[in-house]
Coordinates of C-alpha atoms and ligand atoms in Angstrom, one line a residue:
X15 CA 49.3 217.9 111.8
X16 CA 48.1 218.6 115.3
X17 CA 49.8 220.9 117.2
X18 CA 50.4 219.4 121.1
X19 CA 50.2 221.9 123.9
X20 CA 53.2 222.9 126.1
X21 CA 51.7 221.5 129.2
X22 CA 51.8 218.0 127.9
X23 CA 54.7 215.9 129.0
X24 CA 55.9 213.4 126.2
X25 CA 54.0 210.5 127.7
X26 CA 50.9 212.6 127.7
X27 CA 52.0 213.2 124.2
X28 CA 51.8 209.8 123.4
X29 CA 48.8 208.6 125.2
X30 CA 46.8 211.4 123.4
X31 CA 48.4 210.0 119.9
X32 CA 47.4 206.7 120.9
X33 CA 44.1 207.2 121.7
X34 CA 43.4 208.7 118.3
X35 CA 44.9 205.8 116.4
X36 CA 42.7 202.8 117.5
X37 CA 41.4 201.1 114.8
X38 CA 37.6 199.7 114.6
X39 CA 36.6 196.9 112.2
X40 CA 33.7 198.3 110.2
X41 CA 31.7 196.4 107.4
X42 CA 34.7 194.7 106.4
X43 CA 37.4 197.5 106.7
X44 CA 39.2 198.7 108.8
X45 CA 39.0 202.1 110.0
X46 CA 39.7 204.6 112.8
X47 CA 37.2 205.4 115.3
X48 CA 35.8 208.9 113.8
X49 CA 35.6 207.6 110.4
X50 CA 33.4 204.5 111.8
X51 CA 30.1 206.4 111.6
X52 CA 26.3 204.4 111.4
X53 CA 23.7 206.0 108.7
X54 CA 20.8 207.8 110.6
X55 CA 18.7 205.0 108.1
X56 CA 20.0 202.1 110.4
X57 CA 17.4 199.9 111.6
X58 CA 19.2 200.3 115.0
X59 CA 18.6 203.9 115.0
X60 CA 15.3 203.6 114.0
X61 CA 14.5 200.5 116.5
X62 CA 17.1 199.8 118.1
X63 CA 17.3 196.7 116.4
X64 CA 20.1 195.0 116.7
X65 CA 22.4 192.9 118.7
X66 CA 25.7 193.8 120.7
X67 CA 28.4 191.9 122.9
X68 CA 31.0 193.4 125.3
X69 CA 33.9 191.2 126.2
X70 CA 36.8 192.3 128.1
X71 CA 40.5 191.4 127.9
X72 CA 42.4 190.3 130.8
X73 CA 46.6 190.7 129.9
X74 CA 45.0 191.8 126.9
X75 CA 43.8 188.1 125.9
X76 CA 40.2 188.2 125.4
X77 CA 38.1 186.5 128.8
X78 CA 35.8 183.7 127.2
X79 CA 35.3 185.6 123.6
X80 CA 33.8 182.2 122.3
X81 CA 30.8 182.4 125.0
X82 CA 30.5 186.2 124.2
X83 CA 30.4 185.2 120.5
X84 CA 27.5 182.2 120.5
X85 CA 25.7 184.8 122.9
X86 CA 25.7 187.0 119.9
X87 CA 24.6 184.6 117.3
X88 CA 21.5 184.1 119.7
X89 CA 20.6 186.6 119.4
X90 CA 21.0 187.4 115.8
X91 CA 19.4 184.2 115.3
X92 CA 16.1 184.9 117.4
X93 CA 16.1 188.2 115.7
X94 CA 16.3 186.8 111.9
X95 CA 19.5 189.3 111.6
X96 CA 22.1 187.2 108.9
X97 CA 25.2 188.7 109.8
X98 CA 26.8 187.2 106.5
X99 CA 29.5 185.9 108.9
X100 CA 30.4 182.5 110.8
X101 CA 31.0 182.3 113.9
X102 CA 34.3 181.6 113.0
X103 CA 35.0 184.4 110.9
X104 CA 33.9 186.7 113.7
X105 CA 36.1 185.5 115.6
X106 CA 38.8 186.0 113.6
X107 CA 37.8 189.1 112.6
X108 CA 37.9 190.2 116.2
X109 CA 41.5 188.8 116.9
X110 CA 42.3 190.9 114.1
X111 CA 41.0 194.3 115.4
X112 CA 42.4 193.6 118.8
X113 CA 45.9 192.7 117.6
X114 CA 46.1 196.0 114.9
X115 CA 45.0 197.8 118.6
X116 CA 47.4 196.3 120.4
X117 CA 50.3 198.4 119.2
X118 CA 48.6 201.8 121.2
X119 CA 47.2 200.5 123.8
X120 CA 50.4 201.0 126.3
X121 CA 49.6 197.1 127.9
X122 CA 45.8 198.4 128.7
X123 CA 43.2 196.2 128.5
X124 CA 40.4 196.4 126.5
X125 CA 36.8 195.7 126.0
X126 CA 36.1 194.2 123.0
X127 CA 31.9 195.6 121.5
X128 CA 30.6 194.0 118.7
X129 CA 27.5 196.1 117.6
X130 CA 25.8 193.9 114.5
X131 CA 22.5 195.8 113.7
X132 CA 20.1 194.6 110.0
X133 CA 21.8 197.7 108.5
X134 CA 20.0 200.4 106.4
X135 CA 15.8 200.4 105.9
X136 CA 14.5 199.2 102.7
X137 CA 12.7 202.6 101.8
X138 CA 16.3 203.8 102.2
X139 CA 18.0 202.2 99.9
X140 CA 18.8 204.6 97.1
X141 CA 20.6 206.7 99.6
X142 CA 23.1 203.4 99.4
X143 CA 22.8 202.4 96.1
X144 CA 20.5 200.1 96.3
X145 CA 22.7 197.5 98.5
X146 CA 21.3 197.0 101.8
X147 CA 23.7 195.2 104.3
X148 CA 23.7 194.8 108.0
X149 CA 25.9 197.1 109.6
X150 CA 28.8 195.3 112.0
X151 CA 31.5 197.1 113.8
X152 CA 33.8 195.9 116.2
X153 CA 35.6 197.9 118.8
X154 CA 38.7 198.0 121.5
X155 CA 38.4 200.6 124.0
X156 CA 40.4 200.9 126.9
X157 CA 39.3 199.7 130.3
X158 CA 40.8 202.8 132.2
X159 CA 37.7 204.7 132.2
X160 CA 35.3 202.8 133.3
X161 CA 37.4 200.4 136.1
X162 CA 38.8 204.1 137.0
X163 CA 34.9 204.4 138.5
X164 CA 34.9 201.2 139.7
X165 CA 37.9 201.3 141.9
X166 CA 36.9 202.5 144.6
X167 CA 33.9 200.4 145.0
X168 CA 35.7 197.1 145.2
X169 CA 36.4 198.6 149.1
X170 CA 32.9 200.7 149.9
X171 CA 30.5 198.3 148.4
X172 CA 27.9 199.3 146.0
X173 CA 24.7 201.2 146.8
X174 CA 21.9 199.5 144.9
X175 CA 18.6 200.9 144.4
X176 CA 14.9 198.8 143.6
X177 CA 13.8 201.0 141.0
X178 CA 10.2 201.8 140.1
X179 CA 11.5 200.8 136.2
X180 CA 10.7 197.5 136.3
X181 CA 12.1 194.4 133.6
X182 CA 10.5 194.1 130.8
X183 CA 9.2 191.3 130.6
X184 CA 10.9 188.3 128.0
X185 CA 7.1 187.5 126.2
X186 CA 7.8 191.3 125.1
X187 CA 11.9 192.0 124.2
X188 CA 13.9 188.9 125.6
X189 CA 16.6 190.2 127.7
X190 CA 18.7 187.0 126.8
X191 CA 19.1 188.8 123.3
X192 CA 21.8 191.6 124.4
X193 CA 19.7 194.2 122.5
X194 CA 20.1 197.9 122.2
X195 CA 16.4 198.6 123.0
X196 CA 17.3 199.6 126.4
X197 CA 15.7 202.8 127.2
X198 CA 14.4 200.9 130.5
X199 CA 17.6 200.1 131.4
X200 CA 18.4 204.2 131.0
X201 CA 15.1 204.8 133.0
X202 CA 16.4 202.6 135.8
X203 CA 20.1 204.4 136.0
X204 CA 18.5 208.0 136.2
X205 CA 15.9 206.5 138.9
X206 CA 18.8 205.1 140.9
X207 CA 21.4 207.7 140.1
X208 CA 18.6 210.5 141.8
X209 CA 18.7 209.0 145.0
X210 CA 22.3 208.4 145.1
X211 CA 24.2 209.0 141.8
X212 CA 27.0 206.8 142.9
X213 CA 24.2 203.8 143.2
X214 CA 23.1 200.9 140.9
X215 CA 20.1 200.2 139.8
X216 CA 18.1 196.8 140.9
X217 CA 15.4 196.0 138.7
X218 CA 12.1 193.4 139.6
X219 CA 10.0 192.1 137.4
X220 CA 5.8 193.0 137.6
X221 CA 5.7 190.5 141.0
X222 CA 8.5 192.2 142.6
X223 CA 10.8 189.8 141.9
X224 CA 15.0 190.8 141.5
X225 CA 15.4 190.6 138.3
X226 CA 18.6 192.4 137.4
X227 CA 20.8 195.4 137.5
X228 CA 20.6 197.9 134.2
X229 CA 24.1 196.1 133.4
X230 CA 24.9 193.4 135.8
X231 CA 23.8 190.3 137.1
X232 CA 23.1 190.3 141.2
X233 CA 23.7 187.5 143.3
X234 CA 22.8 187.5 147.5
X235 CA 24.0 185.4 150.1
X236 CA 21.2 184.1 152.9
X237 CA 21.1 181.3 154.9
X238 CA 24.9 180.3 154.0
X239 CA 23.7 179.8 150.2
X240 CA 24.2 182.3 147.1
X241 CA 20.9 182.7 145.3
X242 CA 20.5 184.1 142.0
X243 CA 17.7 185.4 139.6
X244 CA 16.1 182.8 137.8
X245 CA 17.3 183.3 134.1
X246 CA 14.2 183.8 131.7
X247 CA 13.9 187.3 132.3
X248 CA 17.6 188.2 132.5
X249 CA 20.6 188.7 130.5
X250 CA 22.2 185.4 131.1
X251 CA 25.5 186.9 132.0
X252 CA 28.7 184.9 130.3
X253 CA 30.2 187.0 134.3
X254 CA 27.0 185.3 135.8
X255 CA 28.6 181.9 134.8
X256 CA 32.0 182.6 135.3
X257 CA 30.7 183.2 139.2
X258 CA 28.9 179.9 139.4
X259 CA 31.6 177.8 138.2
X260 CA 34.1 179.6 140.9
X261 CA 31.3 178.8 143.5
X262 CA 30.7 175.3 142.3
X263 CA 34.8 175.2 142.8
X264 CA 34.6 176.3 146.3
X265 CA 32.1 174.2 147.0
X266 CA 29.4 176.8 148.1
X267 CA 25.7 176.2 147.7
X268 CA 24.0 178.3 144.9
X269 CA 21.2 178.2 143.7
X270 CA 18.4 179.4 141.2
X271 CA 15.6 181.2 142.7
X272 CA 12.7 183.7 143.1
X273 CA 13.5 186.6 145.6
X274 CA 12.8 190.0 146.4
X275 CA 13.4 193.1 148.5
X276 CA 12.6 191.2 151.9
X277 CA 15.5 188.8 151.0
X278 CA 18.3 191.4 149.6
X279 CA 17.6 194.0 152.8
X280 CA 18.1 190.1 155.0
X281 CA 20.7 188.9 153.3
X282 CA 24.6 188.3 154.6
X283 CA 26.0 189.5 151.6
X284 CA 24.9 190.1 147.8
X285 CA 27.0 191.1 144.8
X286 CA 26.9 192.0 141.1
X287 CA 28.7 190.5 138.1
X288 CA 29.3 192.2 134.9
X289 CA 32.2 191.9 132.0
X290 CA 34.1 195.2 132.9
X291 CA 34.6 194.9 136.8
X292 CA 34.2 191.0 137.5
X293 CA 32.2 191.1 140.6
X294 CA 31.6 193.8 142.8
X295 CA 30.3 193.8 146.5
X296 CA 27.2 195.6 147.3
X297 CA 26.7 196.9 150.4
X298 CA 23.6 198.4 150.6
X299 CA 20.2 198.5 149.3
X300 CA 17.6 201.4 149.3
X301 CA 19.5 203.1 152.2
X302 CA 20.1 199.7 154.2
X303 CA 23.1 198.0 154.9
X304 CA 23.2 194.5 153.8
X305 CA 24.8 192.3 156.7
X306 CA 27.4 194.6 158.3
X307 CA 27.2 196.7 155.3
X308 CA 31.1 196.2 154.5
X309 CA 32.1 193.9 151.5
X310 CA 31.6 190.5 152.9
X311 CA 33.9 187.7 153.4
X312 CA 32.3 185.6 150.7
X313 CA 32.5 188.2 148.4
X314 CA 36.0 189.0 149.5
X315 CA 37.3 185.1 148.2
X316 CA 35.4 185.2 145.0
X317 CA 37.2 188.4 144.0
X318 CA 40.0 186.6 144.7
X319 CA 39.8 183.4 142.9
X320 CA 38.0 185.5 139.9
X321 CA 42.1 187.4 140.1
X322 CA 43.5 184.2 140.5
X323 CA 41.7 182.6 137.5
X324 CA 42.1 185.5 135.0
X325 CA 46.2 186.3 136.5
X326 CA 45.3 189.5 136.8
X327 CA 44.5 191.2 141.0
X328 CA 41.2 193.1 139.4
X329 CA 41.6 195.5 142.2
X330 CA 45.4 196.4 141.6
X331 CA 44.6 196.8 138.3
X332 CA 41.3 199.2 138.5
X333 CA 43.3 201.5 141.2
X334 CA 46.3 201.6 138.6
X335 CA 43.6 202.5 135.9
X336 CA 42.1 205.5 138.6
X337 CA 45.4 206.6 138.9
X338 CA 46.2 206.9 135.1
X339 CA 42.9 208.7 134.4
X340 CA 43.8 211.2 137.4
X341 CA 47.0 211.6 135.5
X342 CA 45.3 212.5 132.4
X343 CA 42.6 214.8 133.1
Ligands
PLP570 C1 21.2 193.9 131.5 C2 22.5 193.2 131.7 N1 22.5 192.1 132.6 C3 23.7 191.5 132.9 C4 24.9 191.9 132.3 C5 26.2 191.1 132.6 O1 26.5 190.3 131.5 P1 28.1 189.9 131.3 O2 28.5 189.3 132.5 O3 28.0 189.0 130.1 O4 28.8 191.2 131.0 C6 24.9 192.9 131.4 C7 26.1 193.3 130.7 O5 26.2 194.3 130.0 C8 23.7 193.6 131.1 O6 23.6 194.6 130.2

């Protein structure tokens, strides 16, 4: 039995028993998270082979797990992983894990990772008794981390950075699979973060074409029309769609197209979409301000309506997260 500290109030107390009670769905059990442990013989350790999904609840219902769930498939398809699973059965399987968390997760939401890899290497096999599986967990973990960063961006805008990391290219890994081979991806943060560790990186392809961010999709605003990145050499973001539809709603222009530094330094306004914060204004790239270099009113309406849509204000709700992680460390 663990022995709590005086200095913890009881609903410190609690959160800390909470947080080690969550409950991860692992090749068909369920277990808690320090008992959900991959062999060092995984083919996703070995080649980072494999596929993974992030979806996010909002009032702790998941946002669009169906999309999330035929992005995985995709991908295992393209990859010749047989997850032994339908869709369906995922799915379920899912709704299972995140009602069993529901219980200690104090009304937090969640985001949901699904991390299916082809399991243990052949020439491994007698280390598992000769029964070679892929390897699936499925996770809840609570949003107050990572929308405690994110709060106060919302307000300042995002610094974003063209790194010298560059896309790689989808004739060599397809970023449409959401693959763990992602060491560029890593390049491109620690590029960014040594200019400005608060920034986000902005990735081109080899003509200098905006490609990406290392977890986000980027959209700018020029000429009173929102263009995006073309999508063969991105991760076709289920937040990407969620921010066309809205747009298509509001009856602003957007569009599909090539464009590069020239066009984000000129542009009115330009934000980035990804599960965890929605959308989030950027304000500057490479040093520059991008119109006024405040979160633009654009910007400002499709936060809104992305609130409005989900019934949750995503600002409120990543200040209240900052303030519960101040709380707790
Ligand atoms: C490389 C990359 N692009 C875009 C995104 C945004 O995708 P989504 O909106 O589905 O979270 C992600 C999300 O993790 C990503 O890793």
């Amino acid at each position: 039995m663990k022995s709590y500290g005086k200095h913890l109030n009881s609903h410190e107390r609690t959160r800390e028993m909470n947080m080690n009670s969550r409950t991860v769905y692992f090749n068909g059990q369920f277990v808690s998270e320090q008992e959900a442990r991959v062999s060092i013989f995984d083919s996703a350790l070995m080649f980072g082979d494999m596929v993974f999904d992030m979806t996010r609840t909002y009032k702790q219902k998941p946002f669009r797990l169906r999309e999330h769930l035929e992005r995985i498939y995709a991908g295992l398809k393209y990859l010749e992983i047989d997850c032994g699973m339908t869709l369906e059965e995922m799915e379920n399987v899912t709704l299972e894990t995140l009602d069993r968390n529901l219980p200690c997760l104090e009304g937090a939401d969640v985001q949901i990772m699904h991390d299916i890899s082809r399991g243990p290497l052949p020439p491994y096999k007698s280390v598992f008794k000769g029964k070679l599986q892929p390897t699936i967990s499925i996770n809840c973990w609570p949003l107050w981390w990572h929308l405690a960063v994110d709060a106060p961006l919302y307000r300042t805008g995002i610094h974003s950075i063209i790194t010298a990391q560059q896309s790689v290219p989808a004739y060599l890994i397809d970023p449409k699979v959401k693959n763990r081979s992602r060491v560029f991806y890593q390049m491109a943060n620690f590029q960014a973060h040594k200019v400005d560790p608060q920034s986000f990186p902005l990735l081109t392809d080899d003509r200098g074409i905006i490609t990406e961010g290392s977890g986000s999709n980027f959209f700018i605003l020029r000429h009173g029309r929102v263009l995006t990145p073309k999508g063969h050499n991105i991760l076709l973001g289920v937040s990407r769609n969620t921010a066309l539809e809205l747009l298509t709603k509001m009856s602003v222009p957007w569009i599909e197209e090539d464009f590069g530094a020239y066009e984000v330094v000129n542009a009115e306004e330009a934000f980035h979409t990804a599960t965890t914060y929605a959308i989030m204004p950027c304000t500057r790239v490479n040093g520059k301000p991008i119109g006024d270099g405040k979160p633009g009113p654009l910007t400002q309406r499709l936060i809104k309506a992305w609130s409005e849509l989900v019934g949750v204000d995503i600002v409120a709700q990543s200040d209240e997260y900052a303030k519960i992680v101040k709380d707790m460390t």
